[in-house]
Short mmCIF file of N, CA and C in Angstrom, two decimals:
data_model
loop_
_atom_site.label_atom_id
_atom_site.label_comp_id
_atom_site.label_asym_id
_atom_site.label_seq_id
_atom_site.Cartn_x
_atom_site.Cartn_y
_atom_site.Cartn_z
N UNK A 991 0.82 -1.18 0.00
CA UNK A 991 0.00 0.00 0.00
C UNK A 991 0.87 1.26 0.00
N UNK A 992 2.11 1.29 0.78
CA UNK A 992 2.84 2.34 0.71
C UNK A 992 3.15 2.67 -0.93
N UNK A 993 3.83 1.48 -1.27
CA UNK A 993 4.46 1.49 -2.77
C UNK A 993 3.57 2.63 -3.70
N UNK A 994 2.21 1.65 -3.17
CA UNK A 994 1.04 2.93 -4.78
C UNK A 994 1.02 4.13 -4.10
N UNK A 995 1.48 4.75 -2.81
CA UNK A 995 1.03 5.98 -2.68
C UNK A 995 2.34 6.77 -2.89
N UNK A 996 3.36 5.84 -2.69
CA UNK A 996 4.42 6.53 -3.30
C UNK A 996 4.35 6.81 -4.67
N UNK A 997 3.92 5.84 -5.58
CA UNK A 997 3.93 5.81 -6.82
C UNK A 997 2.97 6.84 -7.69
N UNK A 998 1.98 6.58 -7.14
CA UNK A 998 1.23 7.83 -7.34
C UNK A 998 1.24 9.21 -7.15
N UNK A 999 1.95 9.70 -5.94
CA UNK A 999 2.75 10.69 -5.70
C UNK A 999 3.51 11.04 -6.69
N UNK A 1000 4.67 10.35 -7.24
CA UNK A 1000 5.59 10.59 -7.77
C UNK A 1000 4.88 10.97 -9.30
N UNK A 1001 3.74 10.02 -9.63
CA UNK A 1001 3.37 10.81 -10.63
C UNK A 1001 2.53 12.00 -11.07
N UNK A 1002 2.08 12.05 -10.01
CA UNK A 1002 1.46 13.81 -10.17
C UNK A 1002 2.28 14.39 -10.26
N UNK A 1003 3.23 14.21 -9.13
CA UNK A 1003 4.55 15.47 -9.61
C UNK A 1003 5.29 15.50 -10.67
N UNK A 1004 5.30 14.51 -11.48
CA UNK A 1004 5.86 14.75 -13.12
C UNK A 1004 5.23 15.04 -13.87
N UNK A 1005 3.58 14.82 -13.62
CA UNK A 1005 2.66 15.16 -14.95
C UNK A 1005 2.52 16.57 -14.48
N UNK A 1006 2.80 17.29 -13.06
CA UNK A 1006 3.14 18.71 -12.67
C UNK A 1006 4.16 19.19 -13.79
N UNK A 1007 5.24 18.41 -13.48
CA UNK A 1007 6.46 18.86 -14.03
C UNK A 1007 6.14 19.14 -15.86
N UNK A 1008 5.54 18.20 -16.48
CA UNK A 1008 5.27 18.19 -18.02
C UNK A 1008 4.11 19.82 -18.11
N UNK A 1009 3.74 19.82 -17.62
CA UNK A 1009 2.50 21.12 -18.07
C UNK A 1009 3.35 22.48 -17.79
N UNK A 1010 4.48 22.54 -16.49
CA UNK A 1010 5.11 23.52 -16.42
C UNK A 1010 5.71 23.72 -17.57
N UNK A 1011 6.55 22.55 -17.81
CA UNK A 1011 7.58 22.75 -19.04
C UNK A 1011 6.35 23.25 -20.60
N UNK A 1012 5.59 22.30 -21.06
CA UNK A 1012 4.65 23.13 -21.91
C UNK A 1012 4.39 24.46 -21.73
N UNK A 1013 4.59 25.12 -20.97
CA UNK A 1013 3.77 26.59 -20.42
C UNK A 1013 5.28 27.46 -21.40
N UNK A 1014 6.00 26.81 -20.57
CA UNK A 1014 7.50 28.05 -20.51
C UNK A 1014 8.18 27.72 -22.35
N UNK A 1015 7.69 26.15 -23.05
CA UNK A 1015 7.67 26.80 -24.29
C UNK A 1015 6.77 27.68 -25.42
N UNK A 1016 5.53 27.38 -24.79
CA UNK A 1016 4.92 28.45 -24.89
C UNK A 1016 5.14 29.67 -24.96
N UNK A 1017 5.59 30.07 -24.57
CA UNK A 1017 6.00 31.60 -23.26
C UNK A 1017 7.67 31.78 -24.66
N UNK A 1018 8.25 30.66 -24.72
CA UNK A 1018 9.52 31.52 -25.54
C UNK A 1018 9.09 31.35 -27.18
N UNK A 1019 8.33 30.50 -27.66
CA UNK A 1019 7.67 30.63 -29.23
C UNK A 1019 7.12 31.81 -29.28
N UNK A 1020 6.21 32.21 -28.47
CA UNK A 1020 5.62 33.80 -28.16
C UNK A 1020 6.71 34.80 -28.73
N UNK A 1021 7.91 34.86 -27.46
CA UNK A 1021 8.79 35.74 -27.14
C UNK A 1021 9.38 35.97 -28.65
N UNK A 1022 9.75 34.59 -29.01
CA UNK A 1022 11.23 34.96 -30.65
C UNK A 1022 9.56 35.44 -31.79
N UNK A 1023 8.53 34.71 -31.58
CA UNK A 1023 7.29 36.03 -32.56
C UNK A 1023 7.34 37.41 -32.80
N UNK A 1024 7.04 37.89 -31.37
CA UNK A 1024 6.97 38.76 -31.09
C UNK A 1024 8.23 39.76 -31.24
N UNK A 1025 9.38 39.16 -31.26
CA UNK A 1025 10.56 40.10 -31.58
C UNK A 1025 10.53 40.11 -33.11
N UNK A 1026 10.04 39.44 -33.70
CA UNK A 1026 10.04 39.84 -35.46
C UNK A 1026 9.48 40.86 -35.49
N UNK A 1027 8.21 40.86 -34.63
CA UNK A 1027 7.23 41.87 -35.36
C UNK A 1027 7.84 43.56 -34.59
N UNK A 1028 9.32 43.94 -33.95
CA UNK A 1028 9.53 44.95 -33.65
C UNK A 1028 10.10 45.62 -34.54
N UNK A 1029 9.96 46.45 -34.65
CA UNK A 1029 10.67 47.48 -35.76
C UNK A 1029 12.49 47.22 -36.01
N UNK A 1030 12.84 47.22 -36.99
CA UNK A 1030 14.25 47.37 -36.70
C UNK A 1030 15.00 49.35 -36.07
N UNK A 1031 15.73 49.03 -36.08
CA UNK A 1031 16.73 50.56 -35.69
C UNK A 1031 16.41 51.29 -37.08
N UNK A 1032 15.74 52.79 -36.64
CA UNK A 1032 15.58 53.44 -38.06
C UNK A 1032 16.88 54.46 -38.16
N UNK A 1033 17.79 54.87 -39.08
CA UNK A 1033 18.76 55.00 -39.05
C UNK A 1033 18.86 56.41 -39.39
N UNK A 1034 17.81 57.27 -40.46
CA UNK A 1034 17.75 58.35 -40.76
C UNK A 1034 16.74 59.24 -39.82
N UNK A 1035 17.28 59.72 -38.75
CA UNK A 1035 15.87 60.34 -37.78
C UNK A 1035 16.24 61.52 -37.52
N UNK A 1036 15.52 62.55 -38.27
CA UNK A 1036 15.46 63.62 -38.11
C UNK A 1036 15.87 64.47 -36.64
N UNK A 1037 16.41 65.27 -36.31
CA UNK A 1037 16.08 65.58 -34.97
C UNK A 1037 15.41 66.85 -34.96
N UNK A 1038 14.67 66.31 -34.01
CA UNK A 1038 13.75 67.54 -33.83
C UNK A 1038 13.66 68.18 -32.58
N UNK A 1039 13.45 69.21 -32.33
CA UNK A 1039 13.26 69.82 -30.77
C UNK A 1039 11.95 69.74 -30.30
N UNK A 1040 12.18 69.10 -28.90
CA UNK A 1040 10.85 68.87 -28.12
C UNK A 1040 10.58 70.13 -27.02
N UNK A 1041 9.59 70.72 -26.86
CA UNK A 1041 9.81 72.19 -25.76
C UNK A 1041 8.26 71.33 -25.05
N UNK A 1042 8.89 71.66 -23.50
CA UNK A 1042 7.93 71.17 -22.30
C UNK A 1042 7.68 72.81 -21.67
N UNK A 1043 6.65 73.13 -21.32
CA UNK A 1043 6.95 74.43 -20.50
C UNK A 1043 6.25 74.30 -19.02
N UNK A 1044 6.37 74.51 -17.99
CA UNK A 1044 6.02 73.95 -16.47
C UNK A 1044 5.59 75.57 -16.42
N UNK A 1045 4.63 75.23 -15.68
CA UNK A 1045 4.69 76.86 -14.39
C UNK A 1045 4.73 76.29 -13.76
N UNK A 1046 5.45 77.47 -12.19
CA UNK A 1046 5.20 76.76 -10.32
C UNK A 1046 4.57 77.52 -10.09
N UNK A 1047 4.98 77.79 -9.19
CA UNK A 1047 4.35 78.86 -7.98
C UNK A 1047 4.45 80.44 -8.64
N UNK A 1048 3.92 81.30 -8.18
CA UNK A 1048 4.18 82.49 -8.23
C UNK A 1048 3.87 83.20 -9.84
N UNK A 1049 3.71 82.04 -10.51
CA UNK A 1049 3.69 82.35 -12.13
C UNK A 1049 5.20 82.09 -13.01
N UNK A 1050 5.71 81.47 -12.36
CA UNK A 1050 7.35 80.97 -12.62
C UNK A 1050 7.04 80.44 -13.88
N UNK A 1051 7.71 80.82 -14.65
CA UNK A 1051 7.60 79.46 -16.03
C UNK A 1051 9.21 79.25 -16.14
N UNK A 1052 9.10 77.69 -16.74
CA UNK A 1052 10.08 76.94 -16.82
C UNK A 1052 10.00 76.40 -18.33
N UNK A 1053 11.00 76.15 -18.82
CA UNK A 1053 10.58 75.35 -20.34
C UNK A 1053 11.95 74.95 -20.62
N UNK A 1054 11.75 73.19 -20.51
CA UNK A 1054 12.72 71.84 -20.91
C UNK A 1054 12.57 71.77 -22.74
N UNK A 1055 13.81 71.96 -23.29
CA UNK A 1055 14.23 71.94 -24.81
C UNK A 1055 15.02 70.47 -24.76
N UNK A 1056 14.89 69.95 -25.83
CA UNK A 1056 15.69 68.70 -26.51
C UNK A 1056 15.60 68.62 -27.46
N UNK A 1057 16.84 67.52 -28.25
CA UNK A 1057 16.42 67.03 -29.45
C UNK A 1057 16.51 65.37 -29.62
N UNK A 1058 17.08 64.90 -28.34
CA UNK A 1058 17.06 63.97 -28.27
C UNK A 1058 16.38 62.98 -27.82
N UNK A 1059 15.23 63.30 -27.20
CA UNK A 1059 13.79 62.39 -26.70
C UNK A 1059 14.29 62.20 -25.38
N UNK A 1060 14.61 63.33 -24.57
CA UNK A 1060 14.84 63.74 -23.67
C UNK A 1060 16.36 62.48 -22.67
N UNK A 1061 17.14 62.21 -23.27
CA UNK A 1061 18.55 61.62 -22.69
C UNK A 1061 18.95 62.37 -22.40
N UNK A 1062 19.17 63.70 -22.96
CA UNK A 1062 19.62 64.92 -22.27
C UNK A 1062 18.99 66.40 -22.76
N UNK A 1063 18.65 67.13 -21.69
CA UNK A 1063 18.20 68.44 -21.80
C UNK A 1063 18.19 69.68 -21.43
N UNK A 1064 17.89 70.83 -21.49
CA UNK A 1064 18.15 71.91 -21.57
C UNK A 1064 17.14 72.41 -20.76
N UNK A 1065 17.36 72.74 -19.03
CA UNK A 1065 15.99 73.59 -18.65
C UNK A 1065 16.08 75.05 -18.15
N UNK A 1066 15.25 76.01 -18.79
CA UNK A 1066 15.81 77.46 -18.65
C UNK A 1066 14.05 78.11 -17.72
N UNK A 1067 14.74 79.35 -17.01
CA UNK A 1067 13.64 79.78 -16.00
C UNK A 1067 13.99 81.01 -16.48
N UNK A 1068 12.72 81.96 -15.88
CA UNK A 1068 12.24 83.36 -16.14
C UNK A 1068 13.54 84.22 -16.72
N UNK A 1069 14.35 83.96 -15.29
CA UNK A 1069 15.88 84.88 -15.62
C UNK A 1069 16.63 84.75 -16.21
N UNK A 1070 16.19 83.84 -17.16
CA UNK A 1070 17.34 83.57 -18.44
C UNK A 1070 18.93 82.05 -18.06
N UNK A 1071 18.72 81.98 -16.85
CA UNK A 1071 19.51 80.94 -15.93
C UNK A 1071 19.12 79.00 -17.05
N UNK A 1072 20.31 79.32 -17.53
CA UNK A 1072 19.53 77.37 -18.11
C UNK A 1072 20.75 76.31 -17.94
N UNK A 1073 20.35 75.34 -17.60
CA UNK A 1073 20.76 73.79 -17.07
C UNK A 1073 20.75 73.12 -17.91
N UNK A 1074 21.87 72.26 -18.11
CA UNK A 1074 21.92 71.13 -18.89
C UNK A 1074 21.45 69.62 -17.88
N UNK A 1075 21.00 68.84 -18.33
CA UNK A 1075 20.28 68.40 -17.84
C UNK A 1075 20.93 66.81 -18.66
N UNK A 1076 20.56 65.43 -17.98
CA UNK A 1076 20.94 63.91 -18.51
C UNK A 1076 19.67 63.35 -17.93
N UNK A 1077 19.27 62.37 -18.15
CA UNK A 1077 18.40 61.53 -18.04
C UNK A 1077 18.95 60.79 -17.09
N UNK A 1078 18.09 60.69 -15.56
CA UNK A 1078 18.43 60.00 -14.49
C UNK A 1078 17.30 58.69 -14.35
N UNK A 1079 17.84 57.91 -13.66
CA UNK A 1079 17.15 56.74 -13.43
C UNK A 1079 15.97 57.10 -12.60
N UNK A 1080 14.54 57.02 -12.94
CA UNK A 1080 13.21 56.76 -12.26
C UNK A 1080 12.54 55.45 -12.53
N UNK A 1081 11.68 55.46 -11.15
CA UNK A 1081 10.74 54.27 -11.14
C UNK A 1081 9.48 55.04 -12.36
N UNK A 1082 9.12 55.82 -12.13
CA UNK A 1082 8.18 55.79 -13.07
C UNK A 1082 7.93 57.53 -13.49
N UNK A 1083 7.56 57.95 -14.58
CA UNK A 1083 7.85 58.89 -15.41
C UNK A 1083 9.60 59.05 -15.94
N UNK A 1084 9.54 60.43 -16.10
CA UNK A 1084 10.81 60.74 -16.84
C UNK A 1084 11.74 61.83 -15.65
N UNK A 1085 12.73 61.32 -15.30
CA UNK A 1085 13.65 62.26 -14.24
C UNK A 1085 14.81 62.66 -15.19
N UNK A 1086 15.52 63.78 -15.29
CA UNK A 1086 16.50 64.66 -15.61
C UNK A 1086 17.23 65.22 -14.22
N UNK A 1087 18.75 65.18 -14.19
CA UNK A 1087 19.26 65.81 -13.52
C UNK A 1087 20.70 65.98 -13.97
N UNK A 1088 21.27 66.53 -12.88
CA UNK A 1088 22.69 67.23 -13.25
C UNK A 1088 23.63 66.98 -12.21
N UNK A 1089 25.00 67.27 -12.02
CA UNK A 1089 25.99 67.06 -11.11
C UNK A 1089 25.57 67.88 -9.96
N UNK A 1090 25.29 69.31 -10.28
CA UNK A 1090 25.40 70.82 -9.41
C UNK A 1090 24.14 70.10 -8.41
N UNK A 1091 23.14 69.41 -8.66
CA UNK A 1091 21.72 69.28 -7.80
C UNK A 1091 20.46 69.58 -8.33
N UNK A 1092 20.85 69.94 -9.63
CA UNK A 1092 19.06 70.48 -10.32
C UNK A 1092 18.86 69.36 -11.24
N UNK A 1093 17.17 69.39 -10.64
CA UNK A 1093 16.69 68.03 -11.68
C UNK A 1093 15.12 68.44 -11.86
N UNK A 1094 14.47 67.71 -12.40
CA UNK A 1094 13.15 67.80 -12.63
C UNK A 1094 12.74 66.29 -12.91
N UNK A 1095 11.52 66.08 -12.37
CA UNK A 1095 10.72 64.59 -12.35
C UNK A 1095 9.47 64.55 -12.45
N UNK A 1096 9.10 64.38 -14.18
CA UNK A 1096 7.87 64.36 -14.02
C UNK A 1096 6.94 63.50 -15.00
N UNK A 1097 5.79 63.30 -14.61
CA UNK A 1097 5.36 62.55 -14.76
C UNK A 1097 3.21 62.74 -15.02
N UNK A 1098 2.91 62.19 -16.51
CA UNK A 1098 1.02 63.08 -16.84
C UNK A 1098 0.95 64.49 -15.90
N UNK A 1099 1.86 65.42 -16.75
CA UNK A 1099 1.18 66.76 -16.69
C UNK A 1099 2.24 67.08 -14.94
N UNK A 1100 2.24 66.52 -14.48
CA UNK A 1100 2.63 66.93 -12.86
C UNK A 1100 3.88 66.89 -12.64
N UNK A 1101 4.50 67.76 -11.90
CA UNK A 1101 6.02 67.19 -11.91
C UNK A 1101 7.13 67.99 -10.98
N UNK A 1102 8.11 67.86 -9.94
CA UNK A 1102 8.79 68.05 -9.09
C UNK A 1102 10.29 68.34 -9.78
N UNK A 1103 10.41 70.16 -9.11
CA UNK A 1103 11.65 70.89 -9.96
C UNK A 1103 12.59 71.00 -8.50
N UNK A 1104 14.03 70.68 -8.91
CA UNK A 1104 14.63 71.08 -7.55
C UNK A 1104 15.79 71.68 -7.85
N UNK A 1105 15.97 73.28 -8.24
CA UNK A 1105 17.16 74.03 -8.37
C UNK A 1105 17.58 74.01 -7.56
N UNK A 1106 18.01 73.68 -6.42
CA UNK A 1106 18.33 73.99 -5.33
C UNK A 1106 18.14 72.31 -4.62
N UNK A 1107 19.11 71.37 -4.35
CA UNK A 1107 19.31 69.90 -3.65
C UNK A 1107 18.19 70.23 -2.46
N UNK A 1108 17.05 69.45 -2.88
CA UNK A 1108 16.31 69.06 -1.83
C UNK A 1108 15.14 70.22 -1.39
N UNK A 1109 15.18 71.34 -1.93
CA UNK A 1109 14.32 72.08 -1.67
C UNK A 1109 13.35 71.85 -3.18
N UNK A 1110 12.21 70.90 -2.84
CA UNK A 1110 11.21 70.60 -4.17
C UNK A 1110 10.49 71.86 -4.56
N UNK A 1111 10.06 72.09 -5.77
CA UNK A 1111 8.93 73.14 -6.36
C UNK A 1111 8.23 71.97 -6.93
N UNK A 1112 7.16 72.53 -6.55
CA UNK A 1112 5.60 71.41 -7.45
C UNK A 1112 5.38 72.19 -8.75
N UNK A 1113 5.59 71.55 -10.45
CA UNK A 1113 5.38 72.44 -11.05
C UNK A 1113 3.99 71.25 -12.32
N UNK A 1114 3.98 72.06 -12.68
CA UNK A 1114 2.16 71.89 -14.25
C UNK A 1114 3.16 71.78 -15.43
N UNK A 1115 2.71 71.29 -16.08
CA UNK A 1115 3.23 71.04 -17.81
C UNK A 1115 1.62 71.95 -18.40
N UNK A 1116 2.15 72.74 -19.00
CA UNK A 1116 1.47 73.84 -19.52
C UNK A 1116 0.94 73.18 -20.78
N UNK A 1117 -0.14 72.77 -21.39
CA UNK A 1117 -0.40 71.92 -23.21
C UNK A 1117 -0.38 73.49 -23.53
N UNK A 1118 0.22 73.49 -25.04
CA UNK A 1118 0.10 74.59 -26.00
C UNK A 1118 -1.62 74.52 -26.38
#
């Protein structure tokens, strides 16, 4: 009696084992599909300039220039003062920052300016 319950045991857990393995080739026939259908690298791409413009507080306007789909950018305020800017690592939206401490992080329309390390401004993405 032990024997069949061993035996039986042992085979659920392989006919376990067979449906996992079906799943995960599944899962990579998908994967090499699905990479055909991505575009290749387009090689002739225009560059174009992208302009973001923020207000904060007070009526401040701010406006982020690129041409590179924002890896690196250009952010200039009222007084004519402008920052070069790199693309920093975020969990979610788009963060820019710099060596000196100024960055901007933002994310649908909303977004956090910090000229100044650690002192945040809450700023708006202005639509034309």
């Amino acid at each position: 009696m032990k024997y069949l319950f061993l035996a039986l045991a042992a085979g659920v857990f392989l006919m376990g084992c067979n449906s996992n393995m079906a799943k995960a080739s599944k899962n990579t026939t998908t994967d090499k599909s699905s990479e055909n259908l991505k575009p290749k690298q387009i090689i002739n791409i225009t560059e174009e300039q992208q302009l973001l413009k923020f207000i904060g507080p007070n009526n401040q306007t701010y406006i982020l220039r690129t041409t590179d789909n924002f890896e690196t950018a250009e952010l200039s305020d009222q007084s004519g003062k402008t920052y070069r800017l790199k693309r920093a690592v975020s969990a979610s939206g788009l963060r820019l920052a710099n060596s000196q401490g100024v960055s901007i992080h933002f994310k649908n329309g909303e977004g956090i300016l910090e000229l100044i390390k650690d002192q945040p401004i809450n700023v708006t993405e202005v639509k034309p």
